[in-house]
């Protein structure tokens, strides 16, 4: 046989006799076809290299879907964006969608999760039986299409439909008939299933998932819920019937996972269109856009937002509403009075609720500032005076000017400002009777250093100078 035929028969590996022939006749290498000559030289044939698909450049490598941003949503952004202030737009989130934010490993199949006792065994599952004692060995038994396993020396057993807990008890019972043999039963490779994720999801379609994955993880594989998809009414359909409904808020607000059921072969996860939406901003712990389901009132929405913050002004809560598909209106409600009277204020689709902050200075405080040891706010107690702020002269910093301090006072009802001069020397150092001044709410006392009132020394330049003037030292 010629060299080419020998290489073809041997899978294009050069046999020993061909190597000897080429060593004796090197000129034969030049007569070989180009692809075989490149193979002999340890190079990959150009024809085969050209057939291999080129790898995608980094920017074209398939990856995650872009993160959801309600501000770019035609529906959610159009509903709220032009009625919100700039600071509200920056801080508000569409609550719940962050669960499906792209993250490394977020869509990985959970094949290494242990099987729970209620896991239903079916065709494709691998059952591992370990024996020790008078009989030793490890047996890997796969459930066939008929739902059976074959155990050497014991026979065939139908196991499909059993839970893992029932299967373990069943097999241990069969093996216990063998004297002096102990056993352990576990699951190896578990069957995969194919489910559909449909409705308002980022990438609807059919997905192969692990049989231990619940519905929310299958939903993550589809990129999560779209802007107009509901997070409160995720439906699980099996055989044309609805077998469960998931409210994602139960998980996010209460940590309740009971509604997230495991999927079976052929199940469908369906996401319907979003329900009512309302936004709450301002002095609540978790400002956001929320989807309403059972929630109907203002207090329901505040509870979803984590409750009022300590700085919330509950006597005036503003509700901006789209009325009758024709006009925009603003409503003011006293949340504190609603609580006391046990009344409800109904929330409508598209409402924006603003919880304002407590405004103004502290009602029971005075402010001390300037050349003092401990500046800041002090509680105004009954009978409190300027002198009570200074037990002795140690409360002042060095070089304090005691002859003059400035007391700024706000006088009701219009809260206009009045300036009073204070002689700290007479009040603190000399303890002069009648010199002290009683303090009132929101008073502000400023103490000055001596250098503020001292005339700056001067020097005069005269004679043959370009510019004659008095200058400061």
mmCIF file with all atom_site columns, N, CA and C in Angstrom, residues 2-3 9 58 158 162 168 178 180 215 271 297 328 344 453:
data_model
loop_
_atom_site.group_PDB
_atom_site.id
_atom_site.type_symbol
_atom_site.label_atom_id
_atom_site.label_alt_id
_atom_site.label_comp_id
_atom_site.label_asym_id
_atom_site.label_entity_id
_atom_site.label_seq_id
_atom_site.pdbx_PDB_ins_code
_atom_site.Cartn_x
_atom_site.Cartn_y
_atom_site.Cartn_z
_atom_site.occupancy
_atom_site.B_iso_or_equiv
_atom_site.pdbx_formal_charge
_atom_site.auth_seq_id
_atom_site.auth_comp_id
_atom_site.auth_asym_id
_atom_site.auth_atom_id
_atom_site.pdbx_PDB_model_num
ATOM 1  N N  . UNK A 1 2   ? 0.361   2.287   -0.686 1.00 0.00 ? 2   UNK A N  1
ATOM 2  C CA . UNK A 1 2   ? 1.105   3.552   -0.687 1.00 0.00 ? 2   UNK A CA 1
ATOM 3  C C  . UNK A 1 2   ? 0.937   4.260   0.650  1.00 0.00 ? 2   UNK A C  1
ATOM 4  N N  . UNK A 1 3   ? 1.705   5.312   0.879  1.00 0.00 ? 3   UNK A N  1
ATOM 5  C CA . UNK A 1 3   ? 1.674   6.034   2.160  1.00 0.00 ? 3   UNK A CA 1
ATOM 6  C C  . UNK A 1 3   ? 0.284   6.601   2.421  1.00 0.00 ? 3   UNK A C  1
ATOM 7  N N  . UNK A 1 9   ? -6.167  4.260   6.207  1.00 0.00 ? 9   UNK A N  1
ATOM 8  C CA . UNK A 1 9   ? -6.606  3.084   6.933  1.00 0.00 ? 9   UNK A CA 1
ATOM 9  C C  . UNK A 1 9   ? -6.341  3.203   8.429  1.00 0.00 ? 9   UNK A C  1
ATOM 10 N N  . UNK A 1 58  ? -15.487 38.527  22.320 1.00 0.00 ? 58  UNK A N  1
ATOM 11 C CA . UNK A 1 58  ? -16.034 38.685  23.666 1.00 0.00 ? 58  UNK A CA 1
ATOM 12 C C  . UNK A 1 58  ? -17.343 39.456  23.692 1.00 0.00 ? 58  UNK A C  1
ATOM 13 N N  . UNK A 1 158 ? -41.184 -2.241  40.519 1.00 0.00 ? 158 UNK A N  1
ATOM 14 C CA . UNK A 1 158 ? -41.761 -0.978  40.027 1.00 0.00 ? 158 UNK A CA 1
ATOM 15 C C  . UNK A 1 158 ? -41.639 0.100   41.106 1.00 0.00 ? 158 UNK A C  1
ATOM 16 N N  . UNK A 1 162 ? -43.245 6.468   43.493 1.00 0.00 ? 162 UNK A N  1
ATOM 17 C CA . UNK A 1 162 ? -42.926 6.480   44.919 1.00 0.00 ? 162 UNK A CA 1
ATOM 18 C C  . UNK A 1 162 ? -42.179 7.775   45.260 1.00 0.00 ? 162 UNK A C  1
ATOM 19 N N  . UNK A 1 168 ? -36.790 4.445   49.718 1.00 0.00 ? 168 UNK A N  1
ATOM 20 C CA . UNK A 1 168 ? -35.735 4.033   50.661 1.00 0.00 ? 168 UNK A CA 1
ATOM 21 C C  . UNK A 1 168 ? -36.256 2.962   51.619 1.00 0.00 ? 168 UNK A C  1
ATOM 22 N N  . UNK A 1 178 ? -31.898 -10.361 53.687 1.00 0.00 ? 178 UNK A N  1
ATOM 23 C CA . UNK A 1 178 ? -30.594 -11.023 53.562 1.00 0.00 ? 178 UNK A CA 1
ATOM 24 C C  . UNK A 1 178 ? -29.868 -10.891 54.888 1.00 0.00 ? 178 UNK A C  1
ATOM 25 N N  . UNK A 1 180 ? -27.256 -10.511 57.857 1.00 0.00 ? 180 UNK A N  1
ATOM 26 C CA . UNK A 1 180 ? -25.972 -9.860  58.108 1.00 0.00 ? 180 UNK A CA 1
ATOM 27 C C  . UNK A 1 180 ? -25.569 -8.912  56.969 1.00 0.00 ? 180 UNK A C  1
ATOM 28 N N  . UNK A 1 215 ? -40.561 26.619  40.551 1.00 0.00 ? 215 UNK A N  1
ATOM 29 C CA . UNK A 1 215 ? -41.030 27.452  39.442 1.00 0.00 ? 215 UNK A CA 1
ATOM 30 C C  . UNK A 1 215 ? -40.249 28.754  39.318 1.00 0.00 ? 215 UNK A C  1
ATOM 31 N N  . UNK A 1 271 ? -47.090 33.834  33.246 1.00 0.00 ? 271 UNK A N  1
ATOM 32 C CA . UNK A 1 271 ? -47.068 35.137  33.904 1.00 0.00 ? 271 UNK A CA 1
ATOM 33 C C  . UNK A 1 271 ? -48.116 36.035  33.245 1.00 0.00 ? 271 UNK A C  1
ATOM 34 N N  . UNK A 1 297 ? -55.956 49.903  50.873 1.00 0.00 ? 297 UNK A N  1
ATOM 35 C CA . UNK A 1 297 ? -55.974 51.188  51.569 1.00 0.00 ? 297 UNK A CA 1
ATOM 36 C C  . UNK A 1 297 ? -54.596 51.817  51.652 1.00 0.00 ? 297 UNK A C  1
ATOM 37 N N  . UNK A 1 328 ? -55.953 64.965  36.420 1.00 0.00 ? 328 UNK A N  1
ATOM 38 C CA . UNK A 1 328 ? -55.045 64.679  37.528 1.00 0.00 ? 328 UNK A CA 1
ATOM 39 C C  . UNK A 1 328 ? -55.507 65.492  38.732 1.00 0.00 ? 328 UNK A C  1
ATOM 40 N N  . UNK A 1 344 ? -60.682 54.140  56.444 1.00 0.00 ? 344 UNK A N  1
ATOM 41 C CA . UNK A 1 344 ? -59.785 53.728  55.371 1.00 0.00 ? 344 UNK A CA 1
ATOM 42 C C  . UNK A 1 344 ? -59.790 54.749  54.248 1.00 0.00 ? 344 UNK A C  1
ATOM 43 N N  . UNK A 1 453 ? -13.585 91.767  67.972 1.00 0.00 ? 453 UNK A N  1
ATOM 44 C CA . UNK A 1 453 ? -13.890 93.158  68.304 1.00 0.00 ? 453 UNK A CA 1
ATOM 45 C C  . UNK A 1 453 ? -12.644 94.018  68.475 1.00 0.00 ? 453 UNK A C  1
#
